[in-house]
Coordinates of C-alpha atoms in Angstrom, one line a residue:
X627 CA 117.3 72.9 270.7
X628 CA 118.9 71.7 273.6
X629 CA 120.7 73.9 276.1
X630 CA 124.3 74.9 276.4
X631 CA 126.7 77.8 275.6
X632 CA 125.0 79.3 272.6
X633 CA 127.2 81.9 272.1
X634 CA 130.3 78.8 271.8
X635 CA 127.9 76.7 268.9
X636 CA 127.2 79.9 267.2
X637 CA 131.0 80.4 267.1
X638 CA 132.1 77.5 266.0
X639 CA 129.7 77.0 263.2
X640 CA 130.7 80.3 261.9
X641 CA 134.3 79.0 261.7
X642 CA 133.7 75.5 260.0
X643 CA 131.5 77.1 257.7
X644 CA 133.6 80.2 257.0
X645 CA 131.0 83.2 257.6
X646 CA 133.4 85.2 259.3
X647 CA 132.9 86.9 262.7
X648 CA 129.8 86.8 264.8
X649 CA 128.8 90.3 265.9
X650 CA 126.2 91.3 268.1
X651 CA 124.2 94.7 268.3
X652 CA 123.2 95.8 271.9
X653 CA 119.5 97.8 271.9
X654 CA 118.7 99.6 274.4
X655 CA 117.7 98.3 277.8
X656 CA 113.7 98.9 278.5
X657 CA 111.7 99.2 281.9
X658 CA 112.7 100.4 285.3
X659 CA 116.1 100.2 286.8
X660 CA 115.0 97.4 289.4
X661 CA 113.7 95.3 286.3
X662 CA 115.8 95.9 283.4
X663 CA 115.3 93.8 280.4
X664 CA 118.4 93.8 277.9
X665 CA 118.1 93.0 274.1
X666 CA 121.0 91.7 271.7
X667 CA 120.7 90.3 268.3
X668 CA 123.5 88.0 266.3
X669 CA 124.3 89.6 263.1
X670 CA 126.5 86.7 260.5
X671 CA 128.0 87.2 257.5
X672 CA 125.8 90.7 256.7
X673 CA 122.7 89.1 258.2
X674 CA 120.4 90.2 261.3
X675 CA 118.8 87.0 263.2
X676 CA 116.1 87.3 265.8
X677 CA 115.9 89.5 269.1
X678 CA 117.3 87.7 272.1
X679 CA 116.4 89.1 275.2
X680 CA 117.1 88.5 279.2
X681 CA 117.7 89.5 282.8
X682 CA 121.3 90.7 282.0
X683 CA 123.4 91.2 279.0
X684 CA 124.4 88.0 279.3
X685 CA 121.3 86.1 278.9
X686 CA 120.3 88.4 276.5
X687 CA 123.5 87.8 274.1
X688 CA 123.1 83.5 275.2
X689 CA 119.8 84.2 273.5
X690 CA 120.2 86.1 270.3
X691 CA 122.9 83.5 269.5
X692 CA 120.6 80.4 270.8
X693 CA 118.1 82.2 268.3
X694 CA 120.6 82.2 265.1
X695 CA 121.3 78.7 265.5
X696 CA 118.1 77.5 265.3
X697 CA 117.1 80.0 262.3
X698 CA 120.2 78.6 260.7
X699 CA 119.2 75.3 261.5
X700 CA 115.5 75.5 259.7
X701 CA 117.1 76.8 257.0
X702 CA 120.0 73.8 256.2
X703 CA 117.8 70.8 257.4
X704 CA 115.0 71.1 255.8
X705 CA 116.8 71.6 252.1
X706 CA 118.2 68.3 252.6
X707 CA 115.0 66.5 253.8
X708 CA 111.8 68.3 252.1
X709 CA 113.2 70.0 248.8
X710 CA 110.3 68.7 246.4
X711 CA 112.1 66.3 244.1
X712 CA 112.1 68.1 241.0
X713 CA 114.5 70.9 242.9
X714 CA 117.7 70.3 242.8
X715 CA 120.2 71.8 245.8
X716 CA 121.2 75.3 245.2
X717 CA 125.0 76.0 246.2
X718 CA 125.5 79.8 247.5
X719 CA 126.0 82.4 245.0
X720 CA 123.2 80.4 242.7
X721 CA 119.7 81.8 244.1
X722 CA 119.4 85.0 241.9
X723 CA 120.1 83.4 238.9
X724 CA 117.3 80.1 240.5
X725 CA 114.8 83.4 240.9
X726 CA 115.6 84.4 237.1
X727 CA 114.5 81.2 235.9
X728 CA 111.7 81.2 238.1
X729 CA 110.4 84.4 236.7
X730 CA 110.8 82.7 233.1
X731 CA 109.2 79.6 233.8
X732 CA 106.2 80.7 235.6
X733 CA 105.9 84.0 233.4
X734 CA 106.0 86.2 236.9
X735 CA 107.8 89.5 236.9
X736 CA 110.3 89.9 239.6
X737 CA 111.4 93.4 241.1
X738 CA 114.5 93.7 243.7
X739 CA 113.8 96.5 245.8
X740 CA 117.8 97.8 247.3
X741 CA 117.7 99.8 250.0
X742 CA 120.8 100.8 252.8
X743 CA 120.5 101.3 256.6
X744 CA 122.6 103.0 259.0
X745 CA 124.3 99.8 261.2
X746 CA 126.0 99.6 264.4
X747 CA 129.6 100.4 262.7
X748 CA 128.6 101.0 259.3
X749 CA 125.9 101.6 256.8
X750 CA 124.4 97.9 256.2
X751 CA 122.7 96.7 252.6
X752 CA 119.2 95.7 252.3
X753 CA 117.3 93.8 250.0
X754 CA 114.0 92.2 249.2
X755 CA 112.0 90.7 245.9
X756 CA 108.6 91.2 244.8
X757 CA 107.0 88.6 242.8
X758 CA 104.1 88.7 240.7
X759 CA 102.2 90.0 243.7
X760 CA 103.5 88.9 246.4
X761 CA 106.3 91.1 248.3
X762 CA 108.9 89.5 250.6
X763 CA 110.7 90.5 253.8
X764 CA 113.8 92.7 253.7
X765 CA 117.4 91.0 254.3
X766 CA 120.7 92.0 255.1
X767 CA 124.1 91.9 253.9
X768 CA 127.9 93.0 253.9
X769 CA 127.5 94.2 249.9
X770 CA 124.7 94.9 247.8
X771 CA 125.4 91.7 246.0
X772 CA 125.4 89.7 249.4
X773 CA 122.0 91.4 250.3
X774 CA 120.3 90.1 246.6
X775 CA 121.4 87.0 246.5
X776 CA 120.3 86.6 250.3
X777 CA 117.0 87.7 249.6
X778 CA 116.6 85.7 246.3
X779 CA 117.5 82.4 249.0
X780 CA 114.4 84.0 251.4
X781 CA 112.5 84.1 248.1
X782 CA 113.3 80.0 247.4
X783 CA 113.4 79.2 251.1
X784 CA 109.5 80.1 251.2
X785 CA 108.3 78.8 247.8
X786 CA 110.1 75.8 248.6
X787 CA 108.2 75.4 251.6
X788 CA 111.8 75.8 254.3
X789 CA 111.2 78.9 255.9
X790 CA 108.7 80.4 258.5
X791 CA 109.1 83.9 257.2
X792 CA 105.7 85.7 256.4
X793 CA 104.5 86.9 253.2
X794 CA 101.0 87.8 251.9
X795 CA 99.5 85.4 250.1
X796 CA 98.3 85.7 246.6
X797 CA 97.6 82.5 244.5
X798 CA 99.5 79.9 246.3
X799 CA 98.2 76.8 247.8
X800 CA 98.9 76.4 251.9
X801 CA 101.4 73.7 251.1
X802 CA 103.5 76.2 250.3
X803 CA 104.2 78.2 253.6
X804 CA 105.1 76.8 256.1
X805 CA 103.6 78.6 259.4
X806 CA 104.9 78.1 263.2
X807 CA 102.4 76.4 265.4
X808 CA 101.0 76.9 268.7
X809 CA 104.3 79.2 269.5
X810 CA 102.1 81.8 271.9
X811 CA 100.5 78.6 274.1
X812 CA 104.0 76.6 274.0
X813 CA 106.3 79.8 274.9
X814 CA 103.9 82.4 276.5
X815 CA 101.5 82.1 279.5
X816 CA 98.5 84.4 278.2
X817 CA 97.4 86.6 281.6
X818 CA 94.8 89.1 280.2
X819 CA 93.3 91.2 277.3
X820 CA 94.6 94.6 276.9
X821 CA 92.4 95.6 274.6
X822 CA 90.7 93.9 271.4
X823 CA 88.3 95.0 268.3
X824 CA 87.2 93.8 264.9
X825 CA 90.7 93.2 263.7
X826 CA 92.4 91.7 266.6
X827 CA 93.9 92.1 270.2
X828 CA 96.5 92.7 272.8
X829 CA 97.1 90.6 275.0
X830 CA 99.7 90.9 278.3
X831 CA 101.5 87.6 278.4
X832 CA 104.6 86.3 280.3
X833 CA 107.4 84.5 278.9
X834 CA 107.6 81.0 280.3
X835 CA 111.7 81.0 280.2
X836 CA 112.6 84.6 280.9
X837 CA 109.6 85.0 283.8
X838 CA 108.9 88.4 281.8
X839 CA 106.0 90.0 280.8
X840 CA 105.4 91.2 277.2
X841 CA 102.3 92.7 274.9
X842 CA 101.9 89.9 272.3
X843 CA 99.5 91.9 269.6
X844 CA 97.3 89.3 267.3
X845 CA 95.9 90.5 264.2
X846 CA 94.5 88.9 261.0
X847 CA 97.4 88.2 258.6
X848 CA 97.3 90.7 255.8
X849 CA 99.4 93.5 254.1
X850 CA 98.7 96.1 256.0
X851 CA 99.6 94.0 259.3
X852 CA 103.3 93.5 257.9
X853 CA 104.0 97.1 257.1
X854 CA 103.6 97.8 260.5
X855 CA 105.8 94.8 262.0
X856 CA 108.3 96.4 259.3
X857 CA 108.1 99.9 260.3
X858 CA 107.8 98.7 263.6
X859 CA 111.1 96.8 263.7
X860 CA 113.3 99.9 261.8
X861 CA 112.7 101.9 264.9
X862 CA 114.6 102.0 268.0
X863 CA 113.8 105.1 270.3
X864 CA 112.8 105.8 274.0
X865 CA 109.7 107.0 273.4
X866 CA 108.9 104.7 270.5
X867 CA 106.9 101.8 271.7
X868 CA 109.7 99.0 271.3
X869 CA 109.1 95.8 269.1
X870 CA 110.7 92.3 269.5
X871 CA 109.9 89.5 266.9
X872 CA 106.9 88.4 265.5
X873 CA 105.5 85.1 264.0
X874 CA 102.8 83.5 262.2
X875 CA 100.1 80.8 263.5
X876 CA 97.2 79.6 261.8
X877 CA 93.6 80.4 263.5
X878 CA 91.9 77.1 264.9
X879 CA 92.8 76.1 268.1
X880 CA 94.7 79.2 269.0
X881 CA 92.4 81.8 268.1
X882 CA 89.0 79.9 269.4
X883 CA 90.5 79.4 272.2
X884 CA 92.6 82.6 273.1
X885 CA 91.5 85.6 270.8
X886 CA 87.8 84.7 270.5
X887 CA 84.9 85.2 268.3
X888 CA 85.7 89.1 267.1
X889 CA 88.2 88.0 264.8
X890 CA 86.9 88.0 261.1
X891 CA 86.1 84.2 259.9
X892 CA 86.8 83.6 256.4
X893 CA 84.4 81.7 254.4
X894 CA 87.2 78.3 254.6
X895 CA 88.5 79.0 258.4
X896 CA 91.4 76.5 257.5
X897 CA 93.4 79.1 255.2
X898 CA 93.0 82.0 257.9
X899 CA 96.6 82.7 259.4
X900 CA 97.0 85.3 262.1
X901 CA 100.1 87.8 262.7
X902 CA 101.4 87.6 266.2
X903 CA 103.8 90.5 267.1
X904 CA 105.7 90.9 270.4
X905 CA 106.5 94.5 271.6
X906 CA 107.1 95.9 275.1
X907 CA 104.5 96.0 278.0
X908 CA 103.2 99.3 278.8
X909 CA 100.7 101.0 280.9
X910 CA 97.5 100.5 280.7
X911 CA 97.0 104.2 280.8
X912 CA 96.8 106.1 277.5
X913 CA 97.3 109.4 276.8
X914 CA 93.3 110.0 276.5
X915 CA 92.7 108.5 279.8
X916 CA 95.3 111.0 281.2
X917 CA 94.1 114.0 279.4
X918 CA 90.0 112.6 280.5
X919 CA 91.7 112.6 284.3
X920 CA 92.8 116.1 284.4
X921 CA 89.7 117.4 283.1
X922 CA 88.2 116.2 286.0
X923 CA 89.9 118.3 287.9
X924 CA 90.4 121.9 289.1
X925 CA 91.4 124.1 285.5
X926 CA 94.0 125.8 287.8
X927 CA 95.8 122.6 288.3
X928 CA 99.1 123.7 288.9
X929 CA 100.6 121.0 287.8
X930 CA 98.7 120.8 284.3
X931 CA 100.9 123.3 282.3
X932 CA 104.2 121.6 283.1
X933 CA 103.4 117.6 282.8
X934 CA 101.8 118.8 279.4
X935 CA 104.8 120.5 278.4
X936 CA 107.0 117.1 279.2
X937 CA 104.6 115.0 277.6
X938 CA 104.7 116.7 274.5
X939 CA 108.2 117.4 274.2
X940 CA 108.6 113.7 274.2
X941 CA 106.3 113.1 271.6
X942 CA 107.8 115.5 269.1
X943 CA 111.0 113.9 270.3
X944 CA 109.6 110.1 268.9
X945 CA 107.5 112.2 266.0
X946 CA 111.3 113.7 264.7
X947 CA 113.0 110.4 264.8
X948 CA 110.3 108.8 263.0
X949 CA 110.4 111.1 260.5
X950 CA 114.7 111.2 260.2
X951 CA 113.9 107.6 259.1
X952 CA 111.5 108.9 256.3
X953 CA 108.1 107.9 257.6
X954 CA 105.0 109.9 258.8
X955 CA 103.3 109.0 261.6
X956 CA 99.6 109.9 260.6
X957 CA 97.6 108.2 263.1
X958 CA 100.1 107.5 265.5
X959 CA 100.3 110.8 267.2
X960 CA 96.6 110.6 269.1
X961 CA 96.2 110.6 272.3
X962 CA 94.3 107.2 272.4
X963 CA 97.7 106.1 270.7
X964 CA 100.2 107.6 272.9
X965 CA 101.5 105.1 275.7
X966 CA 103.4 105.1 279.0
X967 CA 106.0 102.9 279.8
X968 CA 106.4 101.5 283.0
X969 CA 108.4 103.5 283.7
X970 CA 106.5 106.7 282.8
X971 CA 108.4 107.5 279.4
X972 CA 105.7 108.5 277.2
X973 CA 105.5 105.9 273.9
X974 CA 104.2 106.5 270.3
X975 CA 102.4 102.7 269.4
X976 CA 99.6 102.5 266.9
X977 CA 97.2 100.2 268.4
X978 CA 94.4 101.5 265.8
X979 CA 94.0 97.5 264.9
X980 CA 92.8 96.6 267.9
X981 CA 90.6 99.5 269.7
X982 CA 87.3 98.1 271.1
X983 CA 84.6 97.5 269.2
X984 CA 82.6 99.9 271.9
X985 CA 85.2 102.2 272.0
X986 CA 84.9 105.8 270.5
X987 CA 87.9 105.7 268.8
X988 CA 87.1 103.0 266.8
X989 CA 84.4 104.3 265.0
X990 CA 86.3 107.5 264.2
X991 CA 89.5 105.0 262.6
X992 CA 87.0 103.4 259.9
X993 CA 86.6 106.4 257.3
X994 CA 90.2 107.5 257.0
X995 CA 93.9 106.7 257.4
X996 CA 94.0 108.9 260.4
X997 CA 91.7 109.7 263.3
X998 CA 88.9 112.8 261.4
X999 CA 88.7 114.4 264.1
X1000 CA 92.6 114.7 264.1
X1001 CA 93.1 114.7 260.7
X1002 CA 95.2 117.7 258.8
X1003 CA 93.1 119.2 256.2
X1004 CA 95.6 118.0 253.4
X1005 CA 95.3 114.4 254.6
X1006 CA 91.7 114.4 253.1
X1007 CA 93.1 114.9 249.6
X1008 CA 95.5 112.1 249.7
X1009 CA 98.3 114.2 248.9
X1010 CA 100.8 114.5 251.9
X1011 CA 104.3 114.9 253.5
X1012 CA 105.7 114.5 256.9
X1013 CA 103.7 118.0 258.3
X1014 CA 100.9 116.6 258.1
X1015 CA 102.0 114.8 261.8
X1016 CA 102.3 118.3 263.0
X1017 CA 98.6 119.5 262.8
X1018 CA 97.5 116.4 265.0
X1019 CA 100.0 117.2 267.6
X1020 CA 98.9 120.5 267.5
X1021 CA 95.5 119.8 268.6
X1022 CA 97.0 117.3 271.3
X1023 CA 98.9 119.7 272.5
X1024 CA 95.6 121.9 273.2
X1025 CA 93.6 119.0 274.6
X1026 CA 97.0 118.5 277.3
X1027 CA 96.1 122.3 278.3
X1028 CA 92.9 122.3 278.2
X1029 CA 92.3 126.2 278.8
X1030 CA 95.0 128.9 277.7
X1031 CA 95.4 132.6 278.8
X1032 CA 95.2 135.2 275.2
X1033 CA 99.2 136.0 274.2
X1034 CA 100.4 132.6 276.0
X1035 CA 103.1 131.0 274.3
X1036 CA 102.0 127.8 274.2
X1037 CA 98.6 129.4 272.6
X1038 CA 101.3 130.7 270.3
X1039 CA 103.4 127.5 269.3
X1040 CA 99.8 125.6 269.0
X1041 CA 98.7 128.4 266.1
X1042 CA 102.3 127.4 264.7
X1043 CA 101.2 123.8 263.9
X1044 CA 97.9 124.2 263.1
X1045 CA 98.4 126.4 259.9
X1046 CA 96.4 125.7 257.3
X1047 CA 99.0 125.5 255.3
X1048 CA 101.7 122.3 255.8
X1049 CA 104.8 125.0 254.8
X1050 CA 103.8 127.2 257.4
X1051 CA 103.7 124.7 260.3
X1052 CA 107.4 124.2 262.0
X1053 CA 109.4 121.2 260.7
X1054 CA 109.5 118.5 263.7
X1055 CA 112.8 119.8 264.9
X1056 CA 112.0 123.0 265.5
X1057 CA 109.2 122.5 267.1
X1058 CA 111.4 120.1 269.7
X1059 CA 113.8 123.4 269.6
X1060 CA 110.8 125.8 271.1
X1061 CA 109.5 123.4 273.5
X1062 CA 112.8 123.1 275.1
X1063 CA 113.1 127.3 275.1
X1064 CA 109.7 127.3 276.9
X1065 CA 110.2 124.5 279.2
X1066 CA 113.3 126.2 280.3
X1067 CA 111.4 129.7 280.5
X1068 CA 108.7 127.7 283.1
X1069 CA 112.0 126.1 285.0
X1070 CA 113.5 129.7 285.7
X1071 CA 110.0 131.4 286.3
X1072 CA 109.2 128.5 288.6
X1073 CA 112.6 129.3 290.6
X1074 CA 111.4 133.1 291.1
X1075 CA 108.7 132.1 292.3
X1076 CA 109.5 130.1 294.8
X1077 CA 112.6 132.1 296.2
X1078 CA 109.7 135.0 296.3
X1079 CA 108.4 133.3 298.6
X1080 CA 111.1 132.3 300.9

């Protein structure tokens, strides 16, 4: 697309088509004050449009709107060019009742899965079809009728064969999804691996037009891959590792020649797609590197009790968010999964996919959903709530200590969340409430201490 004032086009073609009012949502800001980078994303008529990001708001709003255009384009071109012949155009308001005679006509049963989200001013409606076996993105809309009949037009976009949205594949030939190619070589300079396994990698890689550098995380195109890019992007938190878009590319060329031989061939190589997700940068340094550090050291590190303290308060921070929006971490809270920004804020990102193939952790991920060693005696059986995050953290919590006096109350909050029993650990936010009584109880000793000595 060619440049100009985005923000203008994506104006005017609101007006002449009658959408109504472009509105942007401002995210949060990530990295450190000297090198902010800002995200906005265009939301029209009910619908959310791609990340945008930049040096300044600004930028960042030129490109959310530079990024609806084009989706908006893809979608009206190539109806009018590459509809197969036997399809007639389908006017607005049309595509649910098109999806009902789909269902008919190929004998597939169709399922509309409603959902609603808290929005920037008000709770927004969400909306996405199963079909036969294949389960399609969520979309947005003003009403719950707007957010059907948008996802019914997702639905006939892809079968169609006019839309780059993912979905997983079940008995459809290639023809019929279309998949973006050669996006990572044409719009990202690749600079190193971050880490990489059977299923995938990380890699760091700049941005060739924002002179930024992101983790672009490659994994083998499946069902499990998308849950993640889904939970992934319904989560928007400080110590949350932060996602920004993702796409699809086909293996060939891209993955011989940038992700290598330990991705998994399939026995026809030319059907293999791969699932490319962009999310924020962030310290090489885990969590088990850290903890690995300090146990190197002197057990009367001074220091010890009170970074420990921060780092898990922030965690259960992340950990009670995650579960306000009705998920459970499960292997996300291990300390081979915890992050640091760069600028020091600890982050929760599940980068189980991609742990090296010589690396410890990775054999300990291939039995269960979790990490065994980690693992709440509940999880075993299958049968779990959102406690069952609480016994891991528990044991992380130790592992940040190391050594504890008898009677100590951290000794005493750790017995808390490793009960046996998931009723008898403390819910997520009151946990976050007695880590903020201790920490303050260490900040006031601390001052005794040292006005003892002066």
């Amino acid at each position: 697309m060619e440049t100009g004032n985005y923000v203008a086009r994506l104006n005017e073609y609101a007006q002449k088509t009658r959408c109504g009012l472009v509105q942007y949502e401002e995210l949060d800001p990530v990295g450190p004050d000297h090198d902010r980078i800002f995200t906005q994303r265009a939301v029209l008529n009910g619908k959310v449009y791609p990340d945008g990001v930049g040096r300044n708001k600004k930028e960042a709003k030129q490109n959310a709107a530079k990024n609806a255009l084009e989706r908006l384009m893809k979608n009206l071109l190539p109806e009018a060019q590459t509809a197969p012949v036997h399809q007639t155009s389908i006017t607005q308001g049309k595509y649910v009742c098109w999806l009902n005679e789909y269902s008919q006509k190929n004998r597939v049963a169709i399922k509309a899965v409603e959902t609603t989200k808290p929005g920037t001013n008000s709770s927004t409606h969400w909306c996405r079809f199963v079909v036969g076996d294949e389960e399609y993105p969520d979309v947005s809309g003003k009403t719950k009728k707007d957010a059907k009949e948008e996802a019914a037009k997702l639905v006939y976009d892809i079968i169609s064969g006019t839309s780059t949205q993912p979905i997983r594949e079940s008995n459809g030939s290639d023809s019929e999804h279309s998949v973006n190619l050669d996006r990572f070589t044409s719009e990202y300079n690749p600079m190193e691996c971050l880490g990489s396994g059977t299923f995938g990698c990380v890699y760091k890689a700049r941005d060739k037009v924002l002179k930024r550098d992101f983790a672009v995380k490659i994994v083998r195109w499946e069902e499990k891959s998308l849950r993640e890019v889904k939970t992934l992007s319904d989560l928007s938190h400080p110590n949350i590792i932060r996602y920004y878009t993702f796409w699809m590319e086909d293996s060939g060329y891209i993955i011989q020649s940038f992700v290598c031989s330990y991705l998994p061939r399939s026995a026809d190589n030319s059907s293999a797609k791969y699932l490319y997700i962009q999310m924020e940068l962030c310290d090489t340094e885990t969590l088990k590197k850290w903890i690995k550090q300090k146990n190197t050291r002197s057990p009367q590190d001074s220091n010890r009790q009170e970074e420990s303290l921060n780092i898990t308060q922030q965690i259960v921070t992340g950990v009670e968010y995650i579960h306000s929006m009705n998920e459970a971490c499960k292997k996300a809270s291990f300390p081979a999964n915890i992050l640091f920004g760069l600028d020091r804020k600890v982050k929760i990102g599940d980068f189980g996919l991609v742990t090296r193939d010589d690396d410890d952790d990775l054999r300990e991920r291939t039995l269960f959903t979790g990490t065994p060693s980690y693992m709440a005696p509940e999880q075993i059986k299958r049968n779990y709530d959102r406690k069952v995050d609480i016994f891991p953290l528990g044991l992380m919590y130790f592992e940040l200590l190391w050594k504890l006096s008898t009677g100590h109350k951290s000794e005493q909050i750790i017995k808390s969340m490793l009960c046996e029993q998931p009723e008898d650990r403390p819910e997520a936010s009151t946990l976050r409430a007695e880590l903020e009584k201790w920490a303050q109880t260490m900040s006031t000793q601390k001052m005794l201490q040292a006005n003892a000595t002066n």
